[in-house]
């Protein structure tokens, strides 16, 4: 799914590639700089690293050939921390490998992020977390050797690095991969609802995080309310709505915790960041699961609607064919003596709508000519009792016109019990020709 249209002109392709490379480099650097404002035990380690998700989405949606932009942005970010060039090169290499590995895993296991059903969602959660493992270990090992940290601290670095990169992938990648003009058009068409959800979520976020701060360090346990907003947004606007509200709540939670306000502030700063990470990750997973369920329900509804439209079209075609063949269908329940004819009886012969169903005895006495009333009664009972096919010619008068109608039916077991089901065809012209031939 490319944003830039394909072209045979190499200069246009080069220009588009350069534009995408610049967008990716700037996005990676900007979000990486924001993530490094919330360090975890080291200025190079953070629990909130959106650039990994942005890079993985770019490689998945556009092309992995954009890796130089990621490498360049990662190298520039590491330069701002004052570490030697060799360390920066190793860290930038690992930061570039991580999204490449994730994209390879997703392709390898046929995980289609444009179709976030239950299977693809679970696969994405597992592969997204697994793809960050080796690069996180490599980066943590490099950083531990450079800073001469202990093995225990190196393990802590690796875990924090993995957690930050994984959260970025889970939060940003599905949203960016599926972002399209269709999403924007849907928001524009329902902008009032989107504005209501945004304002409500923002107000709840303020109440749950920066304003949830009382004397003595007490906080109200109301963070769970944010999950309701995420579900609301995901059900109304799908993946975009869930990701948008999740990003907003994560930003408020991180900002509040960094500024020592809100429910996640503890005596140990590292523990506070762990709580924020657990909250953010839980929200991301819930958002994805709700979105997957919503997509499943929506796709099922669309399939049912399409099937209903197809069946309705077939019904209309069948009715048209029956009219052309001067044919109707009917059924009769011998237990209740109730019959029912199709709409074709009115269209073909002018039978009143209220007469298309009722007691068979009434139909025979009302529409069948007196000299032809005995055979139908006997033939209907015989066909039902002996389970034999019914073929019967009726001479009827409907709406002042006389017709020869051929009744055909078979005994059929239905949800309403055993009925005689069959067709009724106008054979008046055939009868007239037969009588004319006989007379000749």
XYZ file of C-alpha atoms in Angstrom, residues 47 49 79 104 128 162 168 185 199 212 215 242 256 282 324 346 353 357 363 369 371 390 402 412 436:
25
model
C 10.417 3.020 28.032
C 10.211 4.802 21.911
C 25.245 12.048 18.802
C 10.580 -9.658 7.769
C 6.267 -7.318 17.275
C 12.964 -4.039 24.599
C 6.443 1.961 20.065
C -13.011 10.986 5.031
C -13.027 16.528 24.083
C -5.703 13.504 40.162
C -2.742 16.251 49.767
C -8.384 3.627 19.326
C 2.056 13.969 34.531
C -2.362 -2.540 28.438
C -42.880 -14.442 -17.890
C -52.229 -11.134 -8.021
C -54.206 -9.935 -1.817
C -53.980 -17.246 1.770
C -60.434 -21.342 -2.327
C -65.827 -23.889 -11.220
C -68.102 -28.975 -12.109
C -49.459 -34.058 -7.387
C -61.679 -18.061 -16.643
C -42.052 -31.712 1.810
C -59.495 -26.861 -30.802
